[in-house]
Structures are given as C-alpha cells and as structure tokens.
XYZ file of C-alpha atoms in Angstrom:
742
model
C -37.517 8.933 18.900
C -35.028 6.142 18.255
C -32.892 6.934 15.208
C -30.460 4.898 13.165
C -27.143 6.123 11.745
C -25.940 4.424 8.558
C -23.181 5.064 6.024
C -24.157 4.358 2.391
C -22.281 4.670 -0.895
C -23.525 7.122 -3.545
C -22.788 6.439 -7.206
C -22.719 9.038 -9.971
C -21.624 12.201 -8.139
C -19.254 14.242 -10.314
C -18.905 17.517 -8.407
C -19.613 19.125 -5.066
C -22.859 20.530 -6.439
C -23.955 16.914 -6.951
C -23.122 16.187 -3.316
C -25.141 19.204 -2.211
C -28.147 18.024 -4.249
C -27.998 14.506 -2.800
C -27.719 16.023 0.661
C -30.769 18.248 0.199
C -32.885 15.482 -1.348
C -32.184 13.101 1.540
C -32.697 15.817 4.145
C -36.128 16.530 2.630
C -37.335 12.947 3.200
C -39.722 12.746 6.128
C -38.081 10.985 9.051
C -34.502 11.942 8.094
C -32.812 13.846 10.928
C -29.607 14.684 9.069
C -27.637 13.780 5.974
C -23.912 14.419 5.522
C -22.563 13.687 2.040
C -18.820 13.183 1.628
C -17.948 13.810 -2.026
C -14.301 12.748 -1.572
C -15.141 9.110 -0.799
C -18.635 9.047 -2.356
C -20.515 8.236 0.861
C -23.340 9.694 2.896
C -23.947 9.426 6.631
C -27.722 9.392 7.192
C -29.446 9.641 10.553
C -33.123 8.704 10.255
C -36.133 7.261 12.050
C -36.704 3.760 10.568
C -40.404 3.965 11.458
C -40.926 7.062 9.304
C -38.317 6.742 6.560
C -37.722 3.444 4.769
C -34.581 2.452 2.896
C -36.673 2.438 -0.308
C -37.649 6.086 0.240
C -33.997 7.058 0.653
C -33.035 5.212 -2.521
C -35.892 6.789 -4.488
C -35.011 10.307 -3.313
C -31.451 9.951 -4.608
C -32.518 8.154 -7.791
C -34.903 11.012 -8.641
C -31.979 13.323 -9.451
C -29.912 10.765 -11.357
C -27.733 9.111 -8.703
C -27.739 5.735 -6.971
C -27.747 5.029 -3.248
C -26.076 1.697 -2.388
C -27.719 0.384 0.779
C -27.033 -3.329 0.330
C -24.288 -4.292 2.814
C -23.083 -7.083 0.558
C -22.512 -4.688 -2.322
C -20.781 -2.202 -0.006
C -18.470 -4.951 1.263
C -17.406 -5.635 -2.322
C -16.547 -1.982 -2.881
C -13.021 -2.705 -4.103
C -14.180 -4.716 -7.124
C -16.985 -2.231 -7.809
C -14.488 0.644 -7.777
C -12.299 -1.264 -10.217
C -15.349 -1.753 -12.438
C -16.214 1.950 -12.369
C -12.630 2.902 -13.161
C -12.538 0.399 -16.028
C -15.795 1.810 -17.441
C -14.502 5.384 -17.136
C -11.305 4.422 -18.993
C -13.224 2.700 -21.805
C -15.602 5.662 -22.208
C -12.670 8.068 -22.263
C -10.637 6.186 -24.881
C -13.650 5.406 -27.070
C -14.877 8.999 -26.936
C -11.513 10.383 -28.054
C -11.251 7.764 -30.815
C -14.406 9.266 -32.365
C -13.763 12.909 -31.407
C -10.304 13.164 -32.991
C -11.468 12.228 -36.536
C -14.381 14.690 -36.228
C -11.958 17.435 -35.196
C -9.557 16.649 -38.079
C -12.356 16.615 -40.660
C -13.851 19.852 -39.357
C -10.579 21.790 -39.169
C -8.506 20.428 -42.062
C -10.775 18.713 -44.632
C -13.369 21.299 -45.737
C -13.741 19.746 -49.206
C -14.269 16.139 -48.112
C -17.225 14.458 -49.836
C -20.186 13.819 -47.505
C -18.203 15.697 -44.853
C -21.196 16.702 -42.694
C -22.771 13.252 -42.798
C -19.485 11.584 -41.834
C -19.082 13.956 -38.865
C -22.685 13.279 -37.840
C -22.114 9.515 -37.925
C -18.931 9.817 -35.856
C -20.515 12.208 -33.352
C -23.577 10.095 -32.555
C -21.756 7.431 -30.462
C -20.145 10.154 -28.349
C -23.401 12.066 -27.857
C -25.808 9.162 -27.335
C -23.599 6.529 -25.682
C -20.325 7.666 -24.116
C -21.729 11.046 -23.063
C -25.329 10.054 -22.415
C -24.886 10.329 -18.626
C -24.489 14.120 -18.890
C -27.855 14.479 -20.610
C -29.658 12.015 -18.332
C -28.489 13.756 -15.146
C -29.048 17.234 -16.618
C -32.623 16.251 -17.465
C -33.324 14.809 -14.011
C -31.858 17.896 -12.339
C -33.900 20.151 -14.606
C -37.036 18.395 -13.360
C -36.061 19.552 -9.856
C -35.044 23.046 -11.032
C -31.322 22.592 -10.241
C -28.157 22.822 -12.339
C -24.540 21.667 -12.152
C -21.560 20.983 -14.394
C -23.550 18.307 -16.209
C -26.087 20.965 -17.173
C -23.324 23.087 -18.685
C -21.967 20.126 -20.641
C -25.404 19.048 -21.839
C -26.444 22.582 -22.841
C -23.189 23.417 -24.618
C -22.561 20.157 -26.438
C -26.270 19.550 -27.058
C -26.803 22.968 -28.605
C -23.735 22.638 -30.826
C -24.857 19.172 -31.943
C -28.498 20.121 -32.613
C -27.519 23.251 -34.518
C -25.109 21.189 -36.648
C -27.765 18.508 -37.125
C -30.220 21.166 -38.317
C -27.696 22.529 -40.840
C -26.862 19.001 -42.005
C -30.487 18.207 -42.880
C -31.415 21.738 -44.011
C -28.222 23.208 -45.462
C -30.052 25.755 -47.629
C -32.135 27.437 -44.916
C -29.614 29.567 -43.044
C -27.603 30.722 -46.070
C -30.796 32.424 -47.302
C -30.551 34.622 -44.216
C -26.824 35.206 -44.590
C -25.901 33.293 -41.452
C -24.006 30.382 -43.025
C -24.566 26.640 -42.511
C -21.754 26.204 -39.984
C -21.016 22.884 -38.300
C -20.088 22.460 -34.626
C -19.900 18.693 -34.321
C -16.257 18.948 -33.251
C -17.163 21.334 -30.411
C -19.860 18.958 -29.148
C -17.690 15.833 -29.045
C -14.514 17.546 -27.789
C -16.430 19.037 -24.845
C -17.672 15.602 -23.801
C -14.278 13.924 -24.324
C -12.393 16.384 -22.150
C -14.987 16.236 -19.387
C -14.725 12.436 -19.483
C -10.958 12.819 -19.044
C -11.542 14.841 -15.872
C -14.033 12.251 -14.599
C -11.540 9.432 -15.180
C -8.784 11.233 -13.262
C -11.165 11.944 -10.355
C -12.364 8.313 -10.258
C -8.796 7.035 -10.137
C -7.859 9.426 -7.303
C -10.973 8.474 -5.304
C -10.189 4.766 -5.662
C -6.744 5.273 -4.141
C -8.102 7.331 -1.260
C -10.889 4.951 -0.242
C -8.509 1.983 -0.120
C -7.079 3.375 3.150
C -10.022 1.987 5.141
C -9.738 -1.406 3.475
C -6.006 -1.614 4.238
C -6.665 -0.748 7.868
C -9.215 -3.538 8.039
C -6.721 -5.963 6.501
C -4.342 -5.383 9.416
C -6.620 -7.377 11.642
C -6.068 -11.061 12.363
C -8.446 -13.599 10.796
C -8.002 -16.422 13.332
C -6.727 -16.881 16.886
C -5.613 -19.790 19.063
C -7.509 -19.930 22.360
C -7.344 -22.288 25.326
C -10.742 -23.747 26.208
C -11.331 -26.691 28.518
C -7.581 -27.158 28.751
C -7.177 -27.558 24.978
C -5.676 -25.168 22.435
C -8.082 -24.496 19.557
C -7.831 -22.267 16.471
C -11.037 -20.284 15.941
C -12.211 -17.416 13.751
C -11.512 -14.024 15.289
C -15.267 -13.407 15.433
C -15.577 -16.416 17.785
C -13.104 -15.092 20.371
C -14.859 -14.099 23.597
C -13.915 -11.673 26.339
C -12.087 -13.696 29.012
C -10.522 -16.183 26.589
C -6.832 -17.026 27.026
C -5.164 -16.451 23.633
C -1.854 -18.079 22.644
C 0.606 -15.873 20.689
C 3.731 -17.401 19.150
C 6.876 -15.544 17.984
C 6.345 -13.693 14.681
C 2.545 -13.639 15.001
C 0.174 -10.688 15.218
C -1.759 -10.230 18.444
C -5.460 -10.692 17.575
C -7.212 -8.764 20.387
C -6.572 -6.142 23.055
C -5.799 -7.530 26.513
C -3.016 -8.126 29.008
C -0.262 -10.729 29.317
C -0.893 -13.523 31.814
C 2.235 -15.567 31.083
C 5.486 -15.216 29.132
C 7.727 -12.346 28.087
C 8.585 -11.016 24.644
C 9.397 -7.948 22.562
C 6.276 -6.552 20.877
C 6.463 -4.111 17.973
C 3.640 -1.583 18.470
C 4.895 0.901 15.863
C 1.819 0.461 13.649
C -0.312 1.824 16.495
C 1.977 4.048 18.584
C 4.348 5.169 15.838
C 7.379 4.581 18.077
C 10.130 2.492 16.519
C 11.537 0.608 19.530
C 9.741 -2.672 20.418
C 8.503 -2.852 23.994
C 9.166 -5.612 26.482
C 5.934 -7.327 27.506
C 5.633 -9.534 30.570
C 2.863 -10.744 32.876
C 0.469 -7.891 33.684
C 1.414 -5.661 30.713
C -1.217 -4.461 28.248
C -1.049 -5.492 24.584
C -2.839 -4.077 21.544
C -4.474 -6.041 18.753
C -2.771 -6.049 15.301
C 0.664 -5.406 16.845
C 3.509 -7.865 16.151
C 4.938 -10.280 18.709
C 8.623 -10.689 17.893
C 10.650 -12.967 20.150
C 8.907 -15.004 22.863
C 5.577 -16.772 23.334
C 2.762 -15.045 25.228
C -0.533 -15.976 26.810
C -2.932 -13.027 26.912
C -6.343 -12.497 28.451
C -8.769 -11.102 25.850
C -10.343 -7.904 27.213
C -11.480 -6.074 24.064
C -12.707 -7.762 20.904
C -14.280 -6.725 17.607
C -15.418 -3.089 17.535
C -13.889 -2.458 20.982
C -10.250 -2.920 19.922
C -7.818 -0.063 19.322
C -7.580 -0.949 15.606
C -11.371 -0.776 15.247
C -11.346 2.621 16.980
C -8.699 3.897 14.554
C -10.787 2.675 11.604
C -13.802 4.520 13.029
C -11.737 7.670 13.544
C -10.590 7.615 9.900
C -14.150 7.070 8.651
C -15.544 9.831 10.837
C -12.753 12.235 9.925
C -13.292 11.682 6.209
C -17.050 11.983 6.631
C -16.879 15.176 8.687
C -14.657 17.073 6.269
C -16.764 19.619 4.405
C -16.232 19.192 0.633
C -14.355 22.021 -1.013
C -16.816 23.918 -3.195
C -15.097 24.023 -6.549
C -14.920 27.366 -8.294
C -16.341 25.892 -11.481
C -19.466 24.641 -9.744
C -20.020 27.941 -7.929
C -19.836 29.774 -11.239
C -21.979 27.171 -12.985
C -24.781 27.533 -10.439
C -25.218 31.150 -11.549
C -23.799 31.070 -15.066
C -26.037 28.365 -16.547
C -29.414 29.885 -15.610
C -28.199 33.323 -16.705
C -27.030 32.049 -20.119
C -30.259 30.146 -20.691
C -32.231 33.239 -19.732
C -30.211 35.427 -22.108
C -30.667 32.937 -24.963
C -34.440 32.791 -24.426
C -34.635 36.579 -24.107
C -32.597 36.958 -27.295
C -34.899 34.629 -29.210
C -38.066 36.410 -28.042
C -36.597 39.883 -28.594
C -35.793 39.180 -32.231
C -39.246 37.736 -32.831
C -40.972 40.719 -31.190
C -38.821 43.660 -32.233
C -37.513 42.413 -35.596
C -40.299 40.134 -36.915
C -39.139 40.666 -40.482
C -35.916 38.748 -39.800
C -37.923 35.553 -39.301
C -37.994 32.609 -36.912
C -34.809 31.062 -38.307
C -32.829 34.230 -37.653
C -34.103 34.458 -34.055
C -33.225 30.814 -33.453
C -29.758 31.187 -34.981
C -28.998 34.218 -32.798
C -30.123 32.386 -29.665
C -27.937 29.442 -30.677
C -24.960 31.819 -31.053
C -25.449 32.832 -27.423
C -25.468 29.217 -26.276
C -22.479 28.254 -28.431
C -20.313 31.086 -27.165
C -21.216 30.042 -23.619
C -20.170 26.461 -24.390
C -18.019 25.210 -21.453
C -15.135 23.750 -23.446
C -12.581 26.133 -21.923
C -14.347 25.815 -18.583
C -13.860 22.059 -18.737
C -10.176 22.576 -19.534
C -9.487 25.334 -16.991
C -8.907 23.149 -13.942
C -7.805 19.770 -15.422
C -5.034 21.227 -17.610
C -3.541 23.284 -14.778
C -3.869 20.366 -12.370
C -2.210 17.912 -14.769
C 0.725 20.269 -15.355
C 0.958 21.189 -11.658
C 0.876 17.561 -10.550
C 3.513 16.663 -13.127
C 5.739 19.498 -11.963
C 5.354 18.399 -8.339
C 6.049 14.757 -9.261
C 9.315 15.790 -10.939
C 10.399 17.108 -7.536
C 9.325 13.980 -5.640
C 5.919 15.304 -4.505
C 2.721 13.373 -5.252
C -0.466 15.449 -4.952
C -3.555 13.277 -5.289
C -6.356 15.684 -6.151
C -7.330 19.259 -6.981
C -9.045 19.988 -3.631
C -5.889 18.954 -1.774
C -3.821 21.199 -4.014
C -6.179 24.145 -3.457
C -6.346 23.698 0.304
C -2.591 23.259 0.766
C -1.777 26.864 -0.105
C -4.417 28.100 2.377
C -2.980 26.346 5.462
C -2.309 28.328 8.641
C -0.814 25.515 10.761
C 1.365 22.528 9.903
C 1.463 19.712 12.492
C 4.290 17.152 12.343
C 4.404 13.659 13.759
C 7.800 13.108 15.413
C 8.939 9.542 14.816
C 9.683 8.749 11.178
C 8.783 12.261 10.079
C 11.059 14.727 11.847
C 13.285 11.902 13.062
C 14.596 8.861 11.195
C 12.299 6.480 13.080
C 15.058 4.095 14.089
C 17.532 4.235 16.986
C 21.130 5.249 16.417
C 24.204 5.774 18.599
C 24.534 9.517 19.131
C 27.800 9.333 21.054
C 29.916 6.983 23.170
C 32.030 7.653 26.248
C 35.000 5.379 27.058
C 36.210 4.810 30.601
C 39.316 6.978 30.928
C 40.390 5.115 34.077
C 40.982 1.967 32.050
C 43.587 3.683 29.843
C 42.477 1.576 26.914
C 45.043 1.140 24.189
C 44.114 1.502 20.528
C 44.169 -2.257 19.988
C 41.942 -2.777 23.050
C 39.364 -0.309 21.661
C 39.501 -2.126 18.329
C 38.939 -5.485 20.055
C 36.018 -4.152 22.114
C 34.467 -2.665 18.967
C 34.802 -5.995 17.130
C 33.446 -7.869 20.130
C 30.361 -5.640 20.399
C 29.671 -5.954 16.657
C 30.096 -9.747 16.725
C 27.944 -10.281 19.807
C 25.188 -7.880 18.750
C 25.086 -9.552 15.335
C 23.367 -12.432 17.115
C 20.787 -10.224 18.828
C 17.321 -9.272 17.529
C 16.991 -6.053 19.537
C 16.840 -2.750 17.543
C 19.668 -1.330 19.682
C 21.862 -4.184 18.420
C 21.611 -2.826 14.856
C 22.400 0.684 16.131
C 25.585 -0.537 17.834
C 26.642 -2.586 14.811
C 26.138 0.387 12.495
C 28.076 2.660 14.845
C 31.121 0.425 15.249
C 30.958 -0.658 11.617
C 33.312 -3.598 12.179
C 32.949 -6.600 9.805
C 32.416 -9.809 11.706
C 35.736 -11.587 12.209
C 35.127 -15.237 11.422
C 38.456 -16.216 13.064
C 37.239 -14.977 16.441
C 33.872 -16.524 17.124
C 31.605 -15.696 20.024
C 31.295 -18.455 22.607
C 28.507 -18.915 25.120
C 26.164 -16.289 23.680
C 23.213 -15.542 25.964
C 20.277 -13.167 25.508
C 17.773 -11.865 28.048
C 14.769 -10.520 26.147
C 14.548 -6.750 26.255
C 17.497 -6.409 28.656
C 20.819 -7.381 27.159
C 23.263 -9.951 25.776
C 26.529 -11.536 26.852
C 29.232 -13.771 25.402
C 32.940 -14.650 25.276
C 35.103 -13.005 22.624
C 38.875 -13.594 22.576
C 38.544 -15.186 26.022
C 37.032 -11.964 27.415
C 33.524 -11.970 28.897
C 31.299 -9.150 27.596
C 27.969 -7.900 28.950
C 26.053 -5.396 26.761
C 22.646 -3.968 27.570
C 20.607 -1.867 29.970
C 22.327 -0.455 33.078
C 20.302 -2.712 35.403
C 21.165 -5.796 33.323
C 24.912 -5.076 33.223
C 25.307 -4.005 36.864
C 22.999 -6.851 37.879
C 25.658 -9.218 36.534
C 28.212 -7.820 39.038
C 29.836 -5.440 36.563
C 31.374 -2.333 38.147
C 31.186 1.211 36.750
C 33.401 4.205 37.475
C 32.036 7.400 39.012
C 32.982 9.260 35.841
C 30.862 6.987 33.609
C 28.056 7.010 36.175
C 27.953 10.813 36.003
C 27.952 10.653 32.219
C 25.041 8.186 32.411
C 23.031 10.633 34.534
C 23.759 13.454 32.085
C 22.447 11.348 29.211
C 19.317 10.460 31.181
C 18.615 14.150 31.796
C 18.854 14.716 28.041
C 16.318 11.912 27.395
C 18.806 9.494 25.779
C 18.535 5.736 26.141
C 21.724 4.337 27.710
C 23.568 1.097 26.935
C 26.472 -0.188 29.067
C 29.367 -2.138 27.520
C 31.294 -4.212 30.077
C 34.397 -6.357 29.622
C 35.392 -8.814 32.326
C 32.933 -7.338 34.848
C 34.102 -3.756 34.251
C 32.021 -1.157 32.354
C 34.385 0.175 29.701
C 31.985 2.340 27.692
C 28.563 3.994 27.865
C 26.627 4.538 24.606
C 23.911 7.179 24.137
C 21.125 5.938 21.858
C 18.244 7.991 20.484
C 15.985 8.408 17.509
C 18.122 10.670 15.326
C 16.775 13.857 13.740
C 16.692 13.686 9.951
C 19.158 15.933 8.160
C 17.289 18.995 6.951
C 14.383 18.786 9.415
C 15.388 21.949 11.269
C 15.975 23.844 8.013
C 12.584 22.744 6.666
C 10.817 23.922 9.816
C 12.600 27.287 9.628
C 11.621 27.837 5.981
C 7.980 26.932 6.624
C 7.852 29.378 9.530
C 9.355 32.050 7.278
C 6.541 31.380 4.794
C 4.000 32.259 7.483
C 3.040 28.819 8.790
C 2.686 27.943 12.473
C 4.532 24.646 13.156
C 3.480 22.084 15.804
C 4.679 18.556 16.696
C 2.811 15.499 18.011
C 4.491 12.440 19.517
C 3.677 9.273 21.400
C 7.088 9.545 23.058
C 7.887 11.040 26.463
C 7.766 14.736 27.299
C 11.549 14.871 27.811
C 12.382 13.364 24.408
C 9.684 15.364 22.595
C 10.868 18.582 24.202
C 14.426 17.886 23.128
C 13.444 17.204 19.496
C 11.202 20.289 19.375
C 13.985 22.460 20.756
C 16.590 21.184 18.290
C 14.313 21.688 15.272
C 12.885 25.075 16.238
C 9.302 23.903 16.834
C 7.428 26.122 19.284
C 4.390 23.926 20.061
C 4.313 20.207 20.824
C 2.229 17.535 22.550
C 3.912 14.411 23.930
C 2.535 10.982 24.890
C -0.288 11.428 22.385
C -2.455 8.471 21.348
C -4.088 8.305 17.867
C -7.308 9.661 19.398
C -5.450 12.521 21.102
C -3.659 13.399 17.866
C -7.025 13.704 16.105
C -8.421 15.787 18.958
C -5.383 18.088 18.792
C -6.068 18.724 15.086
C -9.768 19.288 15.781
C -9.071 21.837 18.517
C -6.868 23.917 16.206
C -9.550 23.774 13.502
C -12.154 25.007 16.003
C -10.101 28.192 16.352
C -10.769 28.893 12.674
C -7.371 27.851 11.343
C -6.727 25.488 8.439
C -4.468 22.622 9.483
C -2.096 20.331 7.605
C -0.846 17.116 9.221
C 2.466 15.459 8.276
C 2.891 11.825 9.354
C 4.094 8.380 8.381
C 2.446 5.759 10.588
C -0.844 3.948 10.999
C -1.342 5.828 14.254
C -1.234 9.074 12.249
C -3.947 8.047 9.774
C -6.948 9.437 11.750
C -5.204 12.808 12.114
C -4.149 12.744 8.453
C -7.746 12.121 7.411
C -9.166 14.772 9.749
C -6.729 17.533 8.775
C -7.662 19.917 5.978
C -4.666 18.476 4.114
C -2.920 15.243 5.104
C 0.729 14.910 4.045
C 2.417 11.507 4.274
C 6.055 10.497 4.047
C 6.576 8.174 1.081
C 8.821 6.089 3.331
C 5.936 5.510 5.774
C 3.152 2.938 5.973
C 0.646 2.298 3.174
C -2.200 3.336 5.477
C -0.704 6.762 6.124
C 0.019 7.205 2.420
C -3.531 6.277 1.432
C -5.068 8.508 4.122
C -3.082 11.536 2.944
C -3.705 13.803 -0.034
C -0.059 14.824 -0.538
C 2.891 12.419 -0.403
C 6.578 13.302 -0.104
C 7.906 10.338 -2.072
C 11.392 10.247 -0.492
C 10.298 11.467 2.923
C 12.285 14.699 2.528
C 10.770 17.499 4.630
C 12.619 20.076 2.527
C 10.065 19.279 -0.207
C 7.226 20.719 1.894
C 8.112 24.338 1.160
C 8.559 23.408 -2.497
C 5.139 21.745 -2.530
C 3.597 24.857 -1.011
C 5.122 27.056 -3.725
C 3.934 24.721 -6.506
C 0.470 24.687 -4.917
C 0.324 28.476 -4.933
C 1.501 28.653 -8.548
C -1.019 26.046 -9.706
C -3.976 27.660 -7.936
C -3.005 31.012 -9.431
C -2.899 29.366 -12.871
C -6.375 27.905 -12.339
C -7.728 31.331 -11.453
C -6.202 32.879 -14.562
C -7.566 29.980 -16.633
C -11.065 30.582 -15.330
C -10.736 34.229 -16.298
C -9.753 33.309 -19.855
C -12.465 30.642 -19.962
C -15.126 33.294 -19.427
C -13.532 36.468 -20.741
C -14.359 35.915 -24.395
C -17.715 34.387 -23.617
C -18.881 37.138 -21.274
C -17.613 39.820 -23.648
C -19.198 38.189 -26.680
C -22.554 37.040 -25.255
C -24.150 40.510 -25.572
C -22.722 40.797 -29.108
C -24.054 37.332 -29.975
C -27.448 38.406 -28.663
C -27.392 41.318 -31.147
C -26.852 44.289 -28.851
C -24.747 46.039 -31.559
C -27.158 45.371 -34.405
C -29.416 48.442 -33.885
C -26.349 50.736 -33.951
C -23.916 49.108 -36.403
C -25.864 46.367 -38.158
C -23.313 43.849 -36.827
C -24.361 40.353 -35.816
C -22.014 37.742 -34.361
C -21.889 34.811 -36.741
C -22.020 31.422 -34.983
C -18.697 30.608 -36.666
C -17.102 33.614 -34.951
C -18.739 32.526 -31.717
C -17.154 29.105 -32.152
C -13.782 30.700 -32.915
C -13.983 32.794 -29.736
C -14.825 29.678 -27.782
C -11.870 27.850 -29.363
C -9.538 30.791 -28.725
C -10.461 30.802 -25.039
C -9.585 27.092 -24.933
C -6.225 27.765 -26.581
C -5.556 30.523 -24.034
C -6.352 28.165 -21.156
C -4.127 25.359 -22.424
C -1.266 27.751 -23.217
C -1.414 29.303 -19.757
C -1.365 25.858 -18.153
C 1.674 24.818 -20.190
C 3.509 27.959 -19.072
C 3.206 26.648 -15.489
C 5.568 23.831 -16.436
C 8.439 26.222 -17.191
C 7.687 28.822 -14.533
C 10.436 29.167 -11.917
C 9.619 28.154 -8.350
C 10.302 31.174 -6.144
C-alpha cells in the first residue's frame, strides 16, 4: 500500500480535548493509517492511502464535530494573514462581549429597582449569547451528536442554563413565586462566563501566532535569487531554477544560496546562524559552504551540490516541524475534569428532575425543573474558566517583572516538572564573541612603559582597519583611542590570517602564528612555550610582532558569561541534571564545562545531533529543557519539553522557545523555575476552590436535605456560591503577585 503523509491546518480547536476528538475522527476514516494532531500549532500530520481516503472525506470527518481542516496549499501558504485575521476576530469578539456583559453585571448587582430591568438585561445578553458566544453552542451541539464533551460543553451548559432560566422568569415572572422559589435572574452569570472564556481564547490565539511564526522566519532566511554561470555568462535566476552542478557567484556581503563547495576564491564566511559559533571561518577552494550563511569579505565561486529540500536550512526547517508535531499535547487539568464532570452534572440534574416528579409529585413540574436548574447553575464553570487564566496572567506578569517571558500555560506547567536542563554553549553559557583572556609580553625585549604604550596604540590603530572578529577583541582589550597624529601606513590584510602596517616607522605583523612567522618574524623560546600552553588549554593564539620580532602573544577565547557557573550550581542544587551541547571542539567544550561545573557535554554537535541528544534523554523517561540562542538550536528547542531562549539570541530561537530570558541572564533560570512552581500550585488551589462549593452544594441543590430538614437550595444561593467560588479564585491568583519567591 502506497501512503501519503500530509500536514494540514485545523481551525477551531480550543483545548487538548478538541485535539483528541479531531485525532479520533480522522483515525476512524477508512484508509487513514495514522493521525497526529498538534494542538500547539493547530496542525495535524495525516498518513493515508489516497485510493481509499479522499481529501473530501478527511474534511467532512473534521467538520462533523465543528472544526475545519485546511487542505488547500494556497490557503496554508497564506497562514500569516489568516492568523492575523483570527486574532483580529478574537479581539473584536472579546471587546464586544465585555461591552455588553459589564452593563448587565452592573444592572444585576447594583440596580435592583431599575424600570424594565429584566428586559434590558435580556436585550443586552442576546448579542453575547447568540453572536459573540455562538461558537460554544455550535461546537457543543456537534460534539453532543457524537456523544463527546469538552470545555465548550461546560460553557454552553452553564451559560445556556442560566440564560434560559432567566428568560423563563422574564416572560413568566409570576410562576415560580407561587412555589416560593423566587423569579431570580442569571443573565449576568451567562454573559460573564462567555466573556471570560473569550478572554482565554484570545490569549491562546495570540500565543499560538507567535509560536508558529518560527517556521516562517526560518523560511525567510533562504535566498530568493542566485547568480549562476551558464554558457560562459553570468545570469541571475530564481533559486528554484538553480540546478545541481551550477557554478554560483557569491559577492561580499551576500548570503550563500545553496549548499556546495568553493571552486575559486577565498573569503570569511559567517556560519553562526547554522553552527552557532561566533567566529567566521576562512573558506577557500575545496571547502564546503552552507546555504543561508553570510559571505563577508571576498568573492567566491561555488559548485551547487544540494538545492531546495536537500539543503541544511531545509533540513532544519523539517526538524523544527517534526519536533513540534511529535510533541504530545499537555492534557490540561480543566479538560480532564470536564470530561468526567460534565456528564456527571447532567446526569445528576436529570436524576434530580425525575426524582422530584416521581417521589414528590405534589410539588409540581415547575418545582422539579427549578431544582434541576439549581444543580446546573451551581455547576456553572465561571470559576473553572477563571482558575487557570487568572493565575497564568498574574504568574506571567510576575515573571515579566523579573525579565522572564513565558509564552503559554503548558510551558509554565512543564517547566517545573523538568529533570534535565541542556545548555547550548556559544551565546548561552559564553558571551558568543571572542575576547582577549590574557596577554604575555616578551621579557627578553625588556620593553619600557612607553614602548608598551606605543605597541598597544599600534595594535589598536592597525586592527581598527581590519574586519576580523579578533580585531575587535584586540581593540577592546587595549582600549586605546586611535591617535590621528600617528597614522598607519602601508596597511595590508590577508583574509583570515592577519594584518600588517607601519606605525611610527615600525613595521607590525599581527595575526595567526603561521602568518607572523611566515613573514620572517622571530619568536623567543619563552613565548613559544607560552603558545603551546595556550594551545593545550584550547585558546586561539594571536602573535604581535614589531620589526620582525614577536613581542607579545595574546590568548583569545569565547569568554564565559559572568554568573554562568553560579546559575549552573543553583540549578543542580534544585535537583536538575545539567548538560551542555556545542558545535565547538572537544577541548574547548571540555574546558567550558569544567569551569562552569557541568558534568555532561557533547562537542562538535550539528543541529541534527543536538536534536538527537534531546530525544535520547527523553527516551529514558526524563523531561528535558533546552536553553539556546541560535538558529542551529531551534530544532532542539522545539523538540524539548520546554525550550528556553536567550532574549539576546536570534528571532528564530526566540520564536521556537516557550520561555525567554529577556536579557540573556542565566541567573533568571532558577527564578523562572520558582515562579513556575508557585504558579502551578496556585492553579491547583484555584481548581479546588472552583469545584469546592459546587461539589459541596450540588447534592443540596438536588434536594438531598429536603426529606430531613425541609431545606431546598434556592437558585439565588446557588448563584451566590458560584460567585463566591469565582471571588476565591481571583483572590488566590492576586495573592501570587505578592508572594515571596523562595
């Protein structure tokens, strides 16, 4: 059987229970081998036999339960504008719903004597019920037809019951008072429930839009056109027209369009967006180059070897998509409770209604209906709808005040459950740019103070003219303002090797050991021994020679960020296992791991190997967090249970992650973990309060005390209990804001 694998967008999912329903409906279609719904980015990966299952059948299966499967490739390609449209619609519905709900609440709570009060509340409630909140009732009805429930069912049952009961009392105000039950109104409960749920939906839609833009930004890294040599002529063609075997011309400052190898020329190429390493690499004939990397200094001719879906960038995009698609959605506590709670409440309400009709027929139909309505009203999910959003909003605000951006509730919940935290090296643990760690002067030269000052000024002045990253490191180290009275004469630069020039009539050579000694510069045995010591410690070495004599040796490395070691120590003390991944050499990675107290590391790791490293840890049953800052980290960030990006890193890493350290300070990680634990604890307490009054009062509302005490729970009391549970939830969430972080 020949099957096809396709990724489609799904519109309308509001919770993980929705995702599970879409998954089961697609899996039930004949010819579908598997369906994997990703709630976080609203997609589904479907493997099916095209001869047995048509696209129309897949669309119909999803449509049957109230959602929409987007299979048109053109519509999927325009996902950015469609996401903006959905977010705009969610914002309008939210604002409009509250604009009607607030007056209803004010009239209900504070204006009991207002003329035509009930009719005014009815008029204001109708737009919320039948327009802004209609989606809840439509989906609840479609799910009911398939004998399933979710959060929409709770919203529809709670708000619908409150509205219908109020509508009944509005048109027949004299019926219930005859039975001593009171003609209470619950319009405010109905519209407030819908408004707050719409607030949660808006926040989720906004977070999803930010997350899904990671793939689009990765795609935008690619080059749109390329210059190729065909029949001896240079032509500019669309990237889709480049063929394997073409000779591609790359000028200084341009991105390399395809993967291949250099056939002519030499240049510095910045591959940091792929490898994560900050130092540009020298590329000459025979060296491999990667598409989407930046050519900096010279012109290159490259032979195209991998194009389109074969390039490294395309592989990274696929890795991010697969990682996001393979992550199992976190089953929210609310939906787990709802799957049991809703059918139980409905069953109790029906049982209550029938019991009063059978065992107390003298009380009448109206009394039985009112009692059943009391059960449904007290089970109304207003507090349930507030339980998570209020805690999340306060928790996210508290984290933001400390420079920590947490994108969504699932990321917050998962963060406090992590067993392992994996760090990228460059730009995360280290600063991501080279710096001079130390410098050794030649003691045999007996350099006077003024000679050292002149050499320092000479190095700063000469390196000011260089484009190499080590030039900036030397300038920053010597920190000597350029002396305009002493200009550099005869400046020369050899790409990727070194520079030379005359300063104060002295000839200087600065660069790699082979470049400096290759220009007949001599070095003392003492400095040569120091050079070897630095090499053994994995430092890069730069020689500084004056008048054909090496006068100083500088040790250059990617410097460890202040606080990295302390952050690692605190995380280990909190019970986390700390690992490090790097594209750098084993020697350098080992040195960084040793200095920061990291016990496990993998060096020379490609983006694919970083993802595989995360996957292997997850296979052992551990939950893994990944901390990174580069494009090369994005697949691992997406695959990890929680991705954490440095705010100083690339947009792709930031969009692929669920938690962002805005200033790139690793010390904030432990703080984020503590806030995560506090917020999750608050959510759990909120859920307790959300159900405590309801669960306690449902049997009373059903009339369980009536045979013994003659007490019946008035719907007004039921509404008060529901309101009190909401107040408890909001109050508990607000306490999180002032709670100390321990």
